[in-house]
Tab-separated table of C-alpha atoms in Angstrom:
chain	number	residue	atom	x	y	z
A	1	UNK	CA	63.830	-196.224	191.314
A	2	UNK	CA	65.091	-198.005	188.535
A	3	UNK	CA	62.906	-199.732	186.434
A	4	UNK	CA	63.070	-201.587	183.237
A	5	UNK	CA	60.098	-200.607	180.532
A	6	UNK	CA	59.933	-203.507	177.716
A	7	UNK	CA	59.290	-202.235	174.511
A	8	UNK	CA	60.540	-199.017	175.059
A	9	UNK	CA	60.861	-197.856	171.503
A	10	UNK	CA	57.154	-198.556	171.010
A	11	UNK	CA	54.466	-196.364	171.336
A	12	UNK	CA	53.618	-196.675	174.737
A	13	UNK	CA	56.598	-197.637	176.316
A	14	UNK	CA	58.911	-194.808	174.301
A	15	UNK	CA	55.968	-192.210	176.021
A	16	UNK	CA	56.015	-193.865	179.349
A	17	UNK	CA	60.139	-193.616	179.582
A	18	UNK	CA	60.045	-189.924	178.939
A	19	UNK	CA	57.915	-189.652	182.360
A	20	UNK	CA	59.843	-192.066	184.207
A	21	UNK	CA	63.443	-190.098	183.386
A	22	UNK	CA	61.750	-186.877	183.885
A	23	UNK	CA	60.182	-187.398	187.431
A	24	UNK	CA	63.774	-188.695	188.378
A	25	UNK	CA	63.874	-192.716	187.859
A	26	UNK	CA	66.267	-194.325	186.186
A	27	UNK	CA	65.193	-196.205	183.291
A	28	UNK	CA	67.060	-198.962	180.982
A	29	UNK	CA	64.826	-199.357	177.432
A	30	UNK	CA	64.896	-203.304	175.901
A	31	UNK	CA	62.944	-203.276	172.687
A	32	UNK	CA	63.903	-206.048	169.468
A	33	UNK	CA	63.158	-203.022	166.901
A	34	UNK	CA	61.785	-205.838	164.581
A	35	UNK	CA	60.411	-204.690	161.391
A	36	UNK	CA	56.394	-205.491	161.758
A	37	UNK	CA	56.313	-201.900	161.312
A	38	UNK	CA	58.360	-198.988	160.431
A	39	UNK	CA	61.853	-199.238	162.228
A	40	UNK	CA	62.431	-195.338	161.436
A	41	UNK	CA	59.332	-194.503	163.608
A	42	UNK	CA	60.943	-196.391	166.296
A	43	UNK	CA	64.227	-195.235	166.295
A	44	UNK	CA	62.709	-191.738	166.477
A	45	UNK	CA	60.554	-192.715	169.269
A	46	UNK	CA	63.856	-193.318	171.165
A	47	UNK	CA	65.548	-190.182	169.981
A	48	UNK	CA	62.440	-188.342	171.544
A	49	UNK	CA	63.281	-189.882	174.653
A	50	UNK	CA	67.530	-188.772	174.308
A	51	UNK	CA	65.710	-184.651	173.768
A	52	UNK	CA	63.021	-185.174	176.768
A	53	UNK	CA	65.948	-185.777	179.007
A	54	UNK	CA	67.739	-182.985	177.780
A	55	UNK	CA	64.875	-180.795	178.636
A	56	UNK	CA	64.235	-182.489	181.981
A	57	UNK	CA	64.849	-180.375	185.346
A	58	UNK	CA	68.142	-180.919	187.683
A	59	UNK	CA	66.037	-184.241	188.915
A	60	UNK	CA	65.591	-186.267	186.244
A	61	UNK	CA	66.518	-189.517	185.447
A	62	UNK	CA	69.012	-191.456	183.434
A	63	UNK	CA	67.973	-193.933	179.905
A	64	UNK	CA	69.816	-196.426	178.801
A	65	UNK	CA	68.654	-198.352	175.639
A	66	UNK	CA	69.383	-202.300	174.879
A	67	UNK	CA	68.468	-203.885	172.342
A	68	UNK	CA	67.498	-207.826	173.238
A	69	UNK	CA	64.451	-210.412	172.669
A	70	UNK	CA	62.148	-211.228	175.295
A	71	UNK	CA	62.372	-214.545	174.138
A	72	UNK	CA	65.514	-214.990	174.324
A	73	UNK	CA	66.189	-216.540	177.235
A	74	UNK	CA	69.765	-216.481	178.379
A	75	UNK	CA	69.802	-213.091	177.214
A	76	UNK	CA	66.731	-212.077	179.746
A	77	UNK	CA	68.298	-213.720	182.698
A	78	UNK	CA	71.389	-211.768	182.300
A	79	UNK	CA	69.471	-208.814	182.032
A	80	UNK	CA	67.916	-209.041	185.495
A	81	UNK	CA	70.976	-210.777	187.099
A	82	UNK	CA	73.242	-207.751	186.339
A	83	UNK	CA	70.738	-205.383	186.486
A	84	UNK	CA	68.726	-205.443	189.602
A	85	UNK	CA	65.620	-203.380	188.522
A	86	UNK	CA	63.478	-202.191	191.739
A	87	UNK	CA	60.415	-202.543	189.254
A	88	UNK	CA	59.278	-203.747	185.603
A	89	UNK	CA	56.459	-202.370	182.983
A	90	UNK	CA	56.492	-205.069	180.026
A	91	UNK	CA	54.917	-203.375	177.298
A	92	UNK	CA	56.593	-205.818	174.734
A	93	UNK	CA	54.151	-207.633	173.080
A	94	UNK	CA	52.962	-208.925	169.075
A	95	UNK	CA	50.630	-206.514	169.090
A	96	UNK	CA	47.455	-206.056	166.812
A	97	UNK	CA	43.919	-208.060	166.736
A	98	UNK	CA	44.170	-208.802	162.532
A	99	UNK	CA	47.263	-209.470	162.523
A	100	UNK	CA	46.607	-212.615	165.124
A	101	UNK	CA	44.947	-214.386	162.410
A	102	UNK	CA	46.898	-214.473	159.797
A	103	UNK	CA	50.236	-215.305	161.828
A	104	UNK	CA	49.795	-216.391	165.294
A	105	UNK	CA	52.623	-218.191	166.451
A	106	UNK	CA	54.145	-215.237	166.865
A	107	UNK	CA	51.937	-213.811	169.326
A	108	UNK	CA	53.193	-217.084	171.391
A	109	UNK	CA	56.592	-216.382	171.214
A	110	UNK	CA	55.948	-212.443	172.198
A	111	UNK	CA	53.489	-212.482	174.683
A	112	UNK	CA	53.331	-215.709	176.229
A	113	UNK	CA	57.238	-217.002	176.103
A	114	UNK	CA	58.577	-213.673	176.499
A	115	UNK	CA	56.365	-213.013	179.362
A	116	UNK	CA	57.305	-216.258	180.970
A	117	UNK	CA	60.629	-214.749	180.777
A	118	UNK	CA	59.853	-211.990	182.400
A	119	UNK	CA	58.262	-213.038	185.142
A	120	UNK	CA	61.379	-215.580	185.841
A	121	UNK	CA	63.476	-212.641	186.166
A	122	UNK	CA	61.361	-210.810	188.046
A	123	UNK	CA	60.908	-213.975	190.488
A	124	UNK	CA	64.912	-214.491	190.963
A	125	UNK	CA	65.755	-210.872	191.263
A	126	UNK	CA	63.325	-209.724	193.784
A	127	UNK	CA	61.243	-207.007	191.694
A	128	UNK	CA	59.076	-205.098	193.851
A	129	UNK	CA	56.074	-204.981	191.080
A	130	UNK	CA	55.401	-206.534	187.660
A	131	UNK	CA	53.515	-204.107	186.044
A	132	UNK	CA	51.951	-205.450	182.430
A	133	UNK	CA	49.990	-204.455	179.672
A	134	UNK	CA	46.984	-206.853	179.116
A	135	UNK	CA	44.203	-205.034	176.390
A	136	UNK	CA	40.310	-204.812	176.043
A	137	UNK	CA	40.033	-207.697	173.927
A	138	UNK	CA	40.187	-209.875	176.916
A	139	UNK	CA	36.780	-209.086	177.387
A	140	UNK	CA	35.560	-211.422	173.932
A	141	UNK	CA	32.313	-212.203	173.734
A	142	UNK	CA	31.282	-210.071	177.010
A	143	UNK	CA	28.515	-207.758	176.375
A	144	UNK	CA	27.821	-207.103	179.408
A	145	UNK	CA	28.587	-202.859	179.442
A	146	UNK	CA	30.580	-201.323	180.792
A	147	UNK	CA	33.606	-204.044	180.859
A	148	UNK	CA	34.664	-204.705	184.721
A	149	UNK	CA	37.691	-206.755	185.709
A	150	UNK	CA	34.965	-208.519	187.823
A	151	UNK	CA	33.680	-209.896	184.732
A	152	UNK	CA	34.756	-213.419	183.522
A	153	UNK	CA	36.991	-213.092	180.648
A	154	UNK	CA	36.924	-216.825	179.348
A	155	UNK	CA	35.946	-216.432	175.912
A	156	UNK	CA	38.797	-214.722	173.816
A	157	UNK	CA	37.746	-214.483	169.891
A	158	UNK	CA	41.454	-213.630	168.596
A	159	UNK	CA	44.823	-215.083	169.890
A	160	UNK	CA	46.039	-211.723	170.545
A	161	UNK	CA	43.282	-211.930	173.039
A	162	UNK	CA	44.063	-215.320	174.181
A	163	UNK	CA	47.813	-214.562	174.548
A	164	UNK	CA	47.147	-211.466	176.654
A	165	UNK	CA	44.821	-213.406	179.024
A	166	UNK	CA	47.025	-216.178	178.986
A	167	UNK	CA	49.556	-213.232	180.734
A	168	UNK	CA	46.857	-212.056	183.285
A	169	UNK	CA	46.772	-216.316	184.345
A	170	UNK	CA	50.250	-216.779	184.372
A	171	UNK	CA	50.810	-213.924	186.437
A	172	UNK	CA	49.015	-214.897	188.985
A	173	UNK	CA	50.417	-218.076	189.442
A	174	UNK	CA	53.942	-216.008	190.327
A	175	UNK	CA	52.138	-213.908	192.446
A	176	UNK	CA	50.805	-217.013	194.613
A	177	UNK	CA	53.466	-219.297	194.097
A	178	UNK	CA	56.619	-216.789	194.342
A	179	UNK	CA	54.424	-214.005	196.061
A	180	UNK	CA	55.380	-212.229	193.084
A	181	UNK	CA	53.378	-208.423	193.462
A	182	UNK	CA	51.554	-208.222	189.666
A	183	UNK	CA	49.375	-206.085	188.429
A	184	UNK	CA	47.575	-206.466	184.686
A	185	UNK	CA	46.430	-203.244	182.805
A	186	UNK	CA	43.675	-203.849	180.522
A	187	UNK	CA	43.919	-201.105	177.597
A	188	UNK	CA	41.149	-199.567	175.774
A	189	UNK	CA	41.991	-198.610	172.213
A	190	UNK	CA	44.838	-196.359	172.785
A	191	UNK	CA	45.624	-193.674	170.660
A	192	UNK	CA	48.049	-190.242	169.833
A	193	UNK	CA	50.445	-188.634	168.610
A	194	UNK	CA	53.892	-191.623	167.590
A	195	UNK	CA	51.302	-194.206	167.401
A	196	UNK	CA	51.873	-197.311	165.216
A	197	UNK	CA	51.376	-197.098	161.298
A	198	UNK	CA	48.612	-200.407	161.613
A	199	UNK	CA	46.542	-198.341	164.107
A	200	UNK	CA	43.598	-196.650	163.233
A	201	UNK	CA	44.199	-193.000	162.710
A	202	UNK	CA	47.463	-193.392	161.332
A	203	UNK	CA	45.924	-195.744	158.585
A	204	UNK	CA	42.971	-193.700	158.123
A	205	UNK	CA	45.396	-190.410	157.827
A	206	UNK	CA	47.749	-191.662	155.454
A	207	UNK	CA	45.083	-192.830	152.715
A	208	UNK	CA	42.883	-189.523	153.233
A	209	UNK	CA	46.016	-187.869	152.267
A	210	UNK	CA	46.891	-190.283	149.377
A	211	UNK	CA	43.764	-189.811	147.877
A	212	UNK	CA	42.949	-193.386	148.890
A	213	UNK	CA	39.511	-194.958	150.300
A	214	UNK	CA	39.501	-196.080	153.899
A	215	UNK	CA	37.708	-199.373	154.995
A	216	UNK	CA	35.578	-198.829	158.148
A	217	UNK	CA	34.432	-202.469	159.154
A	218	UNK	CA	31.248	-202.984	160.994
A	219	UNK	CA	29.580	-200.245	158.518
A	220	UNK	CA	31.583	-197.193	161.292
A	221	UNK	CA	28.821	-198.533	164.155
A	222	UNK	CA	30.571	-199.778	166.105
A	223	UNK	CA	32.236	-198.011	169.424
A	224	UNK	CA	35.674	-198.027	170.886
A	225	UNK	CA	36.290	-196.245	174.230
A	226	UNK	CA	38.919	-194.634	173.018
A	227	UNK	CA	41.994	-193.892	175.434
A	228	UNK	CA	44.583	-190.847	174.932
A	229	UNK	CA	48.132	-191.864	175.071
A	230	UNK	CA	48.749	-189.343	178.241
A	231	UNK	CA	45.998	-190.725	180.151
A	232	UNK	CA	46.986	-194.147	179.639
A	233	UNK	CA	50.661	-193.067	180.550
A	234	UNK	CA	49.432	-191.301	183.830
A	235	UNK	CA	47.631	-194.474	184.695
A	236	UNK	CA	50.409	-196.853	184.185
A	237	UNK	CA	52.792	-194.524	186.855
A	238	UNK	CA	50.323	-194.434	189.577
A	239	UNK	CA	50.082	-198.281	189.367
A	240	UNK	CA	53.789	-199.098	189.045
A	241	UNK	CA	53.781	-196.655	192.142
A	242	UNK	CA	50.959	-198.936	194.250
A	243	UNK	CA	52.122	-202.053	194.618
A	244	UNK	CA	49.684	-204.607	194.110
A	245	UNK	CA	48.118	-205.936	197.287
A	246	UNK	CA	46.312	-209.138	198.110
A	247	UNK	CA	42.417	-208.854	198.889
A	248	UNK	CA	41.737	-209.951	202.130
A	249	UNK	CA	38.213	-210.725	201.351
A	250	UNK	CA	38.388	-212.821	198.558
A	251	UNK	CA	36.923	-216.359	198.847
A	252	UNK	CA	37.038	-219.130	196.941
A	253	UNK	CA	33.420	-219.995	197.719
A	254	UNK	CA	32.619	-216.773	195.440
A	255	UNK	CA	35.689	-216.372	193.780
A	256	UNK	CA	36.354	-212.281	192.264
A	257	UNK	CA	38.033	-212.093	188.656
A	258	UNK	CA	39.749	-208.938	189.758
A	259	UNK	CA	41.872	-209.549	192.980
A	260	UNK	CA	43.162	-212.794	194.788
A	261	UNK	CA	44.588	-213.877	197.890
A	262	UNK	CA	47.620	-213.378	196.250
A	263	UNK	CA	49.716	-210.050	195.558
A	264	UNK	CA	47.523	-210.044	191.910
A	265	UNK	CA	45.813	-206.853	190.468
A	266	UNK	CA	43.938	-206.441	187.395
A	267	UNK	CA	42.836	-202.798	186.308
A	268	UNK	CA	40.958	-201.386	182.994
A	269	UNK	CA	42.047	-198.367	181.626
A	270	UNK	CA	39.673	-196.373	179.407
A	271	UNK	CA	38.080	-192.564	178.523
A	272	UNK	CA	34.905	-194.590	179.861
A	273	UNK	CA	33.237	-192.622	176.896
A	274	UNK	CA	32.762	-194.939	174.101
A	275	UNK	CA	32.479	-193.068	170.735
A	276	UNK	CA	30.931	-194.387	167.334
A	277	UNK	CA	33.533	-195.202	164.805
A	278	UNK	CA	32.256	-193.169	162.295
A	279	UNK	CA	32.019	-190.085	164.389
A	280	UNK	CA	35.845	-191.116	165.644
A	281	UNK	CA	36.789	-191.050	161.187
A	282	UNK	CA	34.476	-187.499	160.924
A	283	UNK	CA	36.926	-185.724	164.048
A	284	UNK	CA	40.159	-186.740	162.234
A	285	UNK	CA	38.712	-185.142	159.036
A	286	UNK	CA	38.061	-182.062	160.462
A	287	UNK	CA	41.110	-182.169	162.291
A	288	UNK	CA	43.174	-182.712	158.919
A	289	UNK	CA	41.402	-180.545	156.846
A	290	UNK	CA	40.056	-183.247	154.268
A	291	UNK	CA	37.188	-186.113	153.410
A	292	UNK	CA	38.238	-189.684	153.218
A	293	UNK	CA	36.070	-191.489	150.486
A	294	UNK	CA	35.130	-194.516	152.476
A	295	UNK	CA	34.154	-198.687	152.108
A	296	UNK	CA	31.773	-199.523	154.448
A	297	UNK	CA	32.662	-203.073	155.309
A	298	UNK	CA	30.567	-206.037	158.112
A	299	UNK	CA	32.608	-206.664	160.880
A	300	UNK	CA	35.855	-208.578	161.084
A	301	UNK	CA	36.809	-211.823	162.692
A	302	UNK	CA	38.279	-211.265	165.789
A	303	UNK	CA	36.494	-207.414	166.502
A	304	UNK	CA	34.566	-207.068	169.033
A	305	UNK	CA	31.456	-204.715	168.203
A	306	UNK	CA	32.056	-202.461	171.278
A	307	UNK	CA	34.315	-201.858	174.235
A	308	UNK	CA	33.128	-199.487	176.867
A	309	UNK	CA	35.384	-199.269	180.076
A	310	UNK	CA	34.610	-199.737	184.278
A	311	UNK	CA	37.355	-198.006	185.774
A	312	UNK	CA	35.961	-198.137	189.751
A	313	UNK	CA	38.958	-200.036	191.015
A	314	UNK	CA	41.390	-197.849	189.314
A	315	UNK	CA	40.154	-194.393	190.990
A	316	UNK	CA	39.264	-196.411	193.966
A	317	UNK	CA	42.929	-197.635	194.495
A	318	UNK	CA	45.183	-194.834	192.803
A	319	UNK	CA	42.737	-191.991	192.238
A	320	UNK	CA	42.795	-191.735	188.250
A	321	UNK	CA	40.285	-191.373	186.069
A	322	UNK	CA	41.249	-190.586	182.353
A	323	UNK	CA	39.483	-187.723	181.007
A	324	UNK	CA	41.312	-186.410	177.417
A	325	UNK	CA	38.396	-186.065	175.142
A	326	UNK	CA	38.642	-187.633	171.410
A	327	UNK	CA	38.220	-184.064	170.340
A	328	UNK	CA	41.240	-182.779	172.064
A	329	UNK	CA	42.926	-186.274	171.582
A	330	UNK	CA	42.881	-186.339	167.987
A	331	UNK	CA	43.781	-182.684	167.269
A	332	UNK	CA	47.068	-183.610	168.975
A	333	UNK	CA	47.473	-186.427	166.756
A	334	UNK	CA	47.016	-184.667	163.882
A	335	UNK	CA	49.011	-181.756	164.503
A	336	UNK	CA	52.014	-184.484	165.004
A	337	UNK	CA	50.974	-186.771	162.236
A	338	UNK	CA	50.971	-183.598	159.440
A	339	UNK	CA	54.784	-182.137	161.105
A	340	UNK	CA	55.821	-185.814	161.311
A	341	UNK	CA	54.740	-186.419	157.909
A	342	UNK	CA	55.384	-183.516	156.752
A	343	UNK	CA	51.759	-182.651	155.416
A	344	UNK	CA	51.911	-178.919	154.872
């Protein structure tokens, strides 16, 4: 097939390429390689791709990388016109729940004008499946545990939040209007090796080895269901591969947050083992070989005290559950952070 992956030179979507080139697909790579975090991190990403395709058997794939704005506009409509993709994973997005608050227009350019694009091109260039990265934080003030997509979502407490349900809602409207297949993948705290610098473990490793105190909000009680970057990867192929489907059951009498009438999907993605922050900080320090000095800090605006995933639907429909434990999880990422890094 050949399918376009948004934010390719990210940490997701740089993984998520290797895969598709090395099953056989052929891939092209947008990104905007903007600077809200290191640009040499990305542009190694996408050299990582270039040497997994080296590698790859007689079978594999082909990656081409462009460089363009999702919200640019005439830019994205060439893009599809000329391109034809068979499918599309948009994992281009403002990302980060902090970050939201102190500048959040830019979440609306990213993940809600971008997205519009997107879906635009999909709808004129007859895409066979939107797939799209959605997150946890949908989930706001929900306590009810563990998180199902059959939950209502309707009370976001960040705009990252917002914007990403805004995506899930604006999907479906292409889905029913433009019988547009779509499916939304609701994250759970992802994590790995080529992560992002403003993520946890990357933060927490480069002050542990600067001598530096960490901050660990909500005193380290609070729990994440933290999600291995391989498992998340694994997930997003089998979807891209099942086209979403409308549910022929669904009423509007007793209407289901998680399916439609409409070609519309929504699946969670999580270890489905949620794991105290604290004990997440004490797995990295054995892992690295050193104590972090820590602040214990209440919890932030816009964090949600716990995330714990329901991932029925997702083995129900493509038969995946993700299993990596943080143990093994975070040994990888440490291993890669200290050779990346160069921590001897």
């Amino acid at each position: 097939m050949k399918i376009l992956v948004t934010g390719a030179a990210g940490f997701i979507g740089s993984k998520l390429s290797e895969v598709l080139v090395s099953r056989g697909d052929d891939v092209v790579g947008i990104d905007i390689i903007n600077d809200y975090y290191s640009i040499e991190l990305k542009h190694a990403r996408l050299k990582r791709i270039e040497e997994t395709i080296s590698q790859a058997g007689p079978n594999k794939g082909t990656f081409r990388f462009i460089k363009i704005d999702l919200a640019d506009r005439e830019a994205m409509e060439a893009l599809f016109a000329e391109e034809q993709f068979d499918k599309v994973m948009n994992l281009a997005a403002q990302a980060g729940v902090r970050y939201s608050i102190e500048n959040p227009l830019s979440y609306v350019d990213s993940n809600i004008v971008g997205f519009a694009h997107i879906l635009e091109g999909c709808r004129h260039n007859k895409v066979k499946h939107l797939v799209y990265a959605s997150s946890s934080s949908v989930y706001g003030l929900n306590e009810s545990m563990p998180f199902s997509v059959h939950d209502n979502v309707d009370h976001p407490i960040s705009l990252y939040a917002a914007s990403k349900k805004s995506g899930e809602l604006m999907a479906h409207t292409y889905s029913h209007l433009y019988n547009l297949p779509t499916t939304g993948l609701r994250f759970f705290t992802v994590y790995g090796p080529w992560d992002r610098p403003d993520m946890a473990l990357q933060k927490f490793a480069k002050a542990i080895f600067e001598g530096k105190a960490i901050d660990v909000y909500n005193y380290g009680k609070h729990r994440r269901d933290f999600t291995y970057i391989d498992d998340i990867v694994e997930g997003i192929v089998r979807v891209l591969d099942n086209v979403a489907q409308p549910n022929p059951n669904w009423s509007g009498q007793t209407p289901d947050s998680g399916t439609s009438p409409a070609p519309w999907r929504i699946y969670n993605i999580g270890n489905q083992q949620p794991v105290e922050l604290l004990t997440y900080i004490e797995t990295l320090e054995k892992y690295l070989g050193k104590t972090a000095e820590k602040n214990l800090l209440p919890l932030q605006p816009g964090d949600v005290p716990d995330t714990f995933a329901n991932v029925e639907d997702l083995v129900r429909d493509v038969n995946y559950k993700p299993a990596t434990s943080v143990e093994d999880g975070i040994k990888a990422f440490a291993s890669w952070y200290k050779e990346y890094y160069q921590h001897n």
